[in-house]
Amino acid sequence: MKNIVILISGRGSNMEAVVRAAQAEQWPARVAAVISNKADAKGLVFAAEHGIPTAVVSNKDYPDRASFDAALAEVIDQFAPDLVVLAGFMRILTPAFTERYAGRMLNIHPSLLPLFPGLHTHEQALAAGVAEHGATVHFVTAELDHGPIVGQARIPVLPGDDADQLAARLLVEEHKLYPRCIRLFVEDKLVIDNGAVRILN
Ligand code: GRF
């Protein structure tokens, strides 16, 4: 049984999708803990209701990124993670942290990377006038919203779409994409080869 530790900052709908898929599809893995940097993150309620251990490590309690990341890693490691999953975790991570979990930390970003890294991706997509938008699951490296790509989901940009409509339609796809990619990891089907992901049969 592999241990998955999920980091959130808010709503936690992707975390919820992963928890539900792990149970419904009987993955050889369990969500061992959900950790938030915000005490009022809504997702903590869902996790607690599902019997998943939760923890809060508030970045406000630490003077700098390095000390926060070290404290966070200490809590994460108590759950012996095989995989760390960032699910709407709104913190920029230090290289020491990304190095510690290299090859075993995934993120979901709401754009078709390498397009539109950073914040406000739906607004960026609309401003660029792209015909397609999407989400990307990738291994986390020191560079923000980069790293070997595991999978992407695409949606059309429709006439009259605003950022909220795009985000809502994309979220439905994120909830399928992220569990699909995490399942590949827990089934040992992902290999990072020369900076790219190879998926084994
Ligand atoms: C998602 O759109 C995800 O792609 C991005 O932040 C949002 C988190 O939503 N990284 P939720 O907390 O999973 O509901």
mmCIF file of C-alpha atoms and ligand atoms in Angstrom:
data_model
loop_
_atom_site.group_PDB
_atom_site.id
_atom_site.type_symbol
_atom_site.label_atom_id
_atom_site.label_comp_id
_atom_site.label_asym_id
_atom_site.label_seq_id
_atom_site.Cartn_x
_atom_site.Cartn_y
_atom_site.Cartn_z
ATOM 1 C CA MET A 1 0.000 0.000 0.000
ATOM 2 C CA LYS A 2 1.529 3.309 -1.053
ATOM 3 C CA ASN A 3 0.984 6.433 1.029
ATOM 4 C CA ILE A 4 -0.215 9.601 -0.663
ATOM 5 C CA VAL A 5 0.031 12.915 1.189
ATOM 6 C CA ILE A 6 -2.070 15.701 -0.333
ATOM 7 C CA LEU A 7 -1.334 19.397 0.196
ATOM 8 C CA ILE A 8 -4.154 21.920 -0.187
ATOM 9 C CA SER A 9 -4.811 25.575 0.501
ATOM 10 C CA GLY A 10 -8.553 25.883 -0.058
ATOM 11 C CA ARG A 11 -11.581 24.180 -1.547
ATOM 12 C CA GLY A 12 -9.859 20.856 -2.128
ATOM 13 C CA SER A 13 -12.107 19.557 -4.894
ATOM 14 C CA ASN A 14 -9.181 17.853 -6.652
ATOM 15 C CA MET A 15 -8.163 16.234 -3.360
ATOM 16 C CA GLU A 16 -11.732 15.021 -3.011
ATOM 17 C CA ALA A 17 -11.661 13.531 -6.517
ATOM 18 C CA VAL A 18 -8.434 11.677 -5.675
ATOM 19 C CA VAL A 19 -9.812 10.323 -2.385
ATOM 20 C CA ARG A 20 -12.980 9.103 -4.103
ATOM 21 C CA ALA A 21 -11.101 7.487 -7.015
ATOM 22 C CA ALA A 22 -8.614 5.739 -4.717
ATOM 23 C CA GLN A 23 -11.495 4.179 -2.814
ATOM 24 C CA ALA A 24 -13.798 3.423 -5.750
ATOM 25 C CA GLU A 25 -11.031 1.967 -7.936
ATOM 26 C CA GLN A 26 -9.267 0.226 -5.047
ATOM 27 C CA TRP A 27 -5.844 1.653 -5.778
ATOM 28 C CA PRO A 28 -2.831 0.014 -4.144
ATOM 29 C CA ALA A 29 -2.544 3.300 -2.238
ATOM 30 C CA ARG A 30 -4.321 5.329 0.399
ATOM 31 C CA VAL A 31 -4.505 9.026 1.120
ATOM 32 C CA ALA A 32 -2.495 8.987 4.343
ATOM 33 C CA ALA A 33 -2.935 12.667 5.189
ATOM 34 C CA VAL A 34 -4.246 15.975 3.940
ATOM 35 C CA ILE A 35 -2.144 18.963 4.981
ATOM 36 C CA SER A 36 -3.066 22.619 4.520
ATOM 37 C CA ASN A 37 -1.173 25.858 4.996
ATOM 38 C CA LYS A 38 -4.515 27.491 5.826
ATOM 39 C CA ALA A 39 -6.505 26.468 8.900
ATOM 40 C CA ASP A 40 -9.805 27.406 7.244
ATOM 41 C CA ALA A 41 -9.260 25.402 4.038
ATOM 42 C CA LYS A 42 -12.637 23.838 3.197
ATOM 43 C CA GLY A 43 -11.023 20.618 2.030
ATOM 44 C CA LEU A 44 -9.917 19.799 5.578
ATOM 45 C CA VAL A 45 -13.558 19.205 6.511
ATOM 46 C CA PHE A 46 -14.062 16.639 3.756
ATOM 47 C CA ALA A 47 -10.823 14.861 4.699
ATOM 48 C CA ALA A 48 -11.714 14.693 8.394
ATOM 49 C CA GLU A 49 -15.207 13.421 7.573
ATOM 50 C CA HIS A 50 -13.591 10.630 5.575
ATOM 51 C CA GLY A 51 -11.332 9.578 8.414
ATOM 52 C CA ILE A 52 -8.181 10.962 6.818
ATOM 53 C CA PRO A 53 -5.649 12.505 9.211
ATOM 54 C CA THR A 54 -5.315 16.252 8.678
ATOM 55 C CA ALA A 55 -2.724 18.810 9.705
ATOM 56 C CA VAL A 56 -2.243 22.539 9.344
ATOM 57 C CA VAL A 57 1.192 24.066 8.890
ATOM 58 C CA SER A 58 0.617 27.802 8.576
ATOM 59 C CA ASN A 59 3.189 29.707 6.570
ATOM 60 C CA LYS A 60 2.363 32.699 8.760
ATOM 61 C CA ASP A 61 4.062 30.961 11.696
ATOM 62 C CA TYR A 62 7.444 30.965 9.934
ATOM 63 C CA PRO A 63 9.741 33.880 9.110
ATOM 64 C CA ASP A 64 10.759 32.691 5.659
ATOM 65 C CA ARG A 65 10.125 30.108 2.959
ATOM 66 C CA ALA A 66 13.021 27.888 4.014
ATOM 67 C CA SER A 67 11.809 27.440 7.588
ATOM 68 C CA PHE A 68 8.193 26.933 6.484
ATOM 69 C CA ASP A 69 9.186 24.326 3.928
ATOM 70 C CA ALA A 70 11.348 22.526 6.514
ATOM 71 C CA ALA A 71 8.454 22.423 9.002
ATOM 72 C CA LEU A 72 6.075 21.251 6.291
ATOM 73 C CA ALA A 73 8.448 18.486 5.211
ATOM 74 C CA GLU A 74 8.712 17.306 8.793
ATOM 75 C CA VAL A 75 4.936 16.886 9.026
ATOM 76 C CA ILE A 76 4.682 15.302 5.562
ATOM 77 C CA ASP A 77 7.395 12.771 6.411
ATOM 78 C CA GLN A 78 5.515 11.593 9.505
ATOM 79 C CA PHE A 79 3.141 9.938 7.028
ATOM 80 C CA ALA A 80 5.909 8.128 5.123
ATOM 81 C CA PRO A 81 4.797 9.414 1.717
ATOM 82 C CA ASP A 82 5.489 7.549 -1.490
ATOM 83 C CA LEU A 83 3.850 10.444 -3.312
ATOM 84 C CA VAL A 84 3.153 14.074 -2.421
ATOM 85 C CA VAL A 85 0.227 15.572 -4.344
ATOM 86 C CA LEU A 86 -0.180 19.335 -4.658
ATOM 87 C CA ALA A 87 -3.869 20.073 -5.124
ATOM 88 C CA GLY A 88 -4.453 23.795 -5.145
ATOM 89 C CA PHE A 89 -1.524 24.320 -2.779
ATOM 90 C CA MET A 90 -0.812 28.008 -3.219
ATOM 91 C CA ARG A 91 2.804 28.267 -2.115
ATOM 92 C CA ILE A 92 6.014 28.688 -4.045
ATOM 93 C CA LEU A 93 8.352 25.936 -2.883
ATOM 94 C CA THR A 94 12.075 26.179 -2.198
ATOM 95 C CA PRO A 95 14.549 24.110 -4.229
ATOM 96 C CA ALA A 96 15.420 22.189 -1.032
ATOM 97 C CA PHE A 97 11.786 21.104 -0.761
ATOM 98 C CA THR A 98 11.334 20.185 -4.419
ATOM 99 C CA GLU A 99 14.644 18.302 -4.319
ATOM 100 C CA ARG A 100 13.553 16.303 -1.264
ATOM 101 C CA TYR A 101 10.474 15.026 -3.122
ATOM 102 C CA ALA A 102 12.001 14.866 -6.597
ATOM 103 C CA GLY A 103 10.285 12.222 -8.711
ATOM 104 C CA ARG A 104 7.555 11.735 -6.110
ATOM 105 C CA MET A 105 5.651 15.015 -6.109
ATOM 106 C CA LEU A 106 2.920 15.934 -8.590
ATOM 107 C CA ASN A 107 1.034 19.175 -9.249
ATOM 108 C CA ILE A 108 -2.038 20.069 -11.278
ATOM 109 C CA HIS A 109 -1.933 23.397 -13.065
ATOM 110 C CA PRO A 110 -4.978 24.851 -14.831
ATOM 111 C CA SER A 111 -3.425 25.523 -18.232
ATOM 112 C CA LEU A 112 -1.909 23.629 -21.108
ATOM 113 C CA LEU A 113 1.696 24.020 -19.965
ATOM 114 C CA PRO A 114 4.088 25.360 -21.102
ATOM 115 C CA LEU A 115 1.412 27.979 -21.855
ATOM 116 C CA PHE A 116 0.334 30.233 -19.006
ATOM 117 C CA PRO A 117 2.328 29.288 -15.921
ATOM 118 C CA GLY A 118 1.584 31.237 -12.739
ATOM 119 C CA LEU A 119 -1.712 32.725 -11.629
ATOM 120 C CA HIS A 120 -4.906 33.772 -13.473
ATOM 121 C CA THR A 121 -4.518 31.130 -16.150
ATOM 122 C CA HIS A 122 -8.110 31.402 -17.400
ATOM 123 C CA GLU A 123 -7.771 35.156 -17.872
ATOM 124 C CA GLN A 124 -4.423 34.572 -19.599
ATOM 125 C CA ALA A 125 -6.003 32.044 -21.979
ATOM 126 C CA LEU A 126 -8.868 34.408 -22.847
ATOM 127 C CA ALA A 127 -6.497 37.325 -23.365
ATOM 128 C CA ALA A 128 -4.330 35.232 -25.681
ATOM 129 C CA GLY A 129 -7.383 34.214 -27.717
ATOM 130 C CA VAL A 130 -6.540 30.519 -27.752
ATOM 131 C CA ALA A 131 -9.143 28.114 -29.131
ATOM 132 C CA GLU A 132 -8.305 25.448 -26.551
ATOM 133 C CA HIS A 133 -7.593 25.612 -22.864
ATOM 134 C CA GLY A 134 -6.770 22.853 -20.432
ATOM 135 C CA ALA A 135 -5.009 21.484 -17.399
ATOM 136 C CA THR A 136 -1.668 19.781 -16.890
ATOM 137 C CA VAL A 137 -0.405 17.279 -14.337
ATOM 138 C CA HIS A 138 3.361 17.381 -13.969
ATOM 139 C CA PHE A 139 6.168 16.305 -11.695
ATOM 140 C CA VAL A 140 7.295 19.216 -9.551
ATOM 141 C CA THR A 141 10.755 20.658 -10.084
ATOM 142 C CA ALA A 142 12.388 23.793 -8.710
ATOM 143 C CA GLU A 143 10.984 25.881 -11.555
ATOM 144 C CA LEU A 144 7.366 26.968 -10.944
ATOM 145 C CA ASP A 145 4.805 25.150 -13.128
ATOM 146 C CA HIS A 146 7.474 23.284 -15.059
ATOM 147 C CA GLY A 147 8.609 19.713 -14.784
ATOM 148 C CA PRO A 148 7.955 16.504 -16.711
ATOM 149 C CA ILE A 149 4.336 16.334 -17.899
ATOM 150 C CA VAL A 150 2.280 13.267 -16.995
ATOM 151 C CA GLY A 151 -0.985 14.207 -18.692
ATOM 152 C CA GLN A 152 -3.188 16.984 -20.001
ATOM 153 C CA ALA A 153 -6.912 17.557 -20.449
ATOM 154 C CA ARG A 154 -8.310 19.918 -23.069
ATOM 155 C CA ILE A 155 -11.501 21.923 -23.387
ATOM 156 C CA PRO A 156 -12.618 24.259 -26.177
ATOM 157 C CA VAL A 157 -12.845 27.981 -25.465
ATOM 158 C CA LEU A 158 -16.430 28.842 -26.437
ATOM 159 C CA PRO A 159 -17.718 32.164 -27.714
ATOM 160 C CA GLY A 160 -18.735 34.345 -24.784
ATOM 161 C CA ASP A 161 -16.737 32.340 -22.222
ATOM 162 C CA ASP A 162 -15.566 34.303 -19.214
ATOM 163 C CA ALA A 163 -12.859 33.198 -16.789
ATOM 164 C CA ASP A 164 -15.334 31.703 -14.312
ATOM 165 C CA GLN A 165 -17.111 29.656 -16.971
ATOM 166 C CA LEU A 166 -13.802 28.375 -18.325
ATOM 167 C CA ALA A 167 -12.576 27.505 -14.818
ATOM 168 C CA ALA A 168 -15.792 25.640 -13.989
ATOM 169 C CA ARG A 169 -15.752 23.596 -17.213
ATOM 170 C CA LEU A 170 -12.074 22.835 -16.779
ATOM 171 C CA LEU A 171 -12.494 21.731 -13.164
ATOM 172 C CA VAL A 172 -14.742 18.874 -14.293
ATOM 173 C CA GLU A 173 -11.871 17.630 -16.470
ATOM 174 C CA GLU A 174 -9.273 18.187 -13.726
ATOM 175 C CA HIS A 175 -11.253 15.851 -11.486
ATOM 176 C CA LYS A 176 -10.807 13.074 -14.057
ATOM 177 C CA LEU A 177 -7.257 13.921 -15.129
ATOM 178 C CA TYR A 178 -5.612 14.108 -11.705
ATOM 179 C CA PRO A 179 -6.852 10.743 -10.404
ATOM 180 C CA ARG A 180 -5.916 9.134 -13.745
ATOM 181 C CA CYS A 181 -2.342 10.444 -13.496
ATOM 182 C CA ILE A 182 -1.944 9.603 -9.810
ATOM 183 C CA ARG A 183 -3.188 6.107 -10.430
ATOM 184 C CA LEU A 184 -0.445 5.641 -13.036
ATOM 185 C CA PHE A 185 2.110 6.712 -10.413
ATOM 186 C CA VAL A 186 0.851 4.385 -7.689
ATOM 187 C CA GLU A 187 0.772 1.518 -10.166
ATOM 188 C CA ASP A 188 4.470 2.215 -10.945
ATOM 189 C CA LYS A 189 3.711 3.040 -14.569
ATOM 190 C CA LEU A 190 5.520 6.385 -14.757
ATOM 191 C CA VAL A 191 9.174 6.630 -15.678
ATOM 192 C CA ILE A 192 11.009 9.933 -15.984
ATOM 193 C CA ASP A 193 13.364 9.581 -18.899
ATOM 194 C CA ASN A 194 15.610 12.488 -19.897
ATOM 195 C CA GLY A 195 13.211 15.030 -18.439
ATOM 196 C CA ALA A 196 10.122 13.503 -20.075
ATOM 197 C CA VAL A 197 7.562 11.077 -18.701
ATOM 198 C CA ARG A 198 7.240 7.654 -20.259
ATOM 199 C CA ILE A 199 4.090 5.682 -19.424
ATOM 200 C CA LEU A 200 4.553 1.933 -19.164
ATOM 201 C CA ASN A 201 1.820 -0.455 -20.307
HETATM 202 C C1 GRF B 1 -7.476 23.957 -9.497
HETATM 203 O O1 GRF B 1 -7.962 24.676 -10.590
HETATM 204 C C2 GRF B 1 -6.059 23.516 -9.736
HETATM 205 O O2 GRF B 1 -5.784 23.246 -11.073
HETATM 206 C C3 GRF B 1 -5.274 24.720 -9.295
HETATM 207 O O3 GRF B 1 -5.977 25.256 -8.204
HETATM 208 C C4 GRF B 1 -7.340 24.850 -8.269
HETATM 209 C C5 GRF B 1 -7.606 24.117 -6.989
HETATM 210 O O4 GRF B 1 -8.959 23.772 -6.820
HETATM 211 N N1 GRF B 1 -3.908 24.341 -9.020
HETATM 212 P P1 GRF B 1 -9.349 22.731 -5.675
HETATM 213 O O5 GRF B 1 -8.831 23.299 -4.364
HETATM 214 O O6 GRF B 1 -8.756 21.417 -6.004
HETATM 215 O O7 GRF B 1 -10.857 22.700 -5.672
#
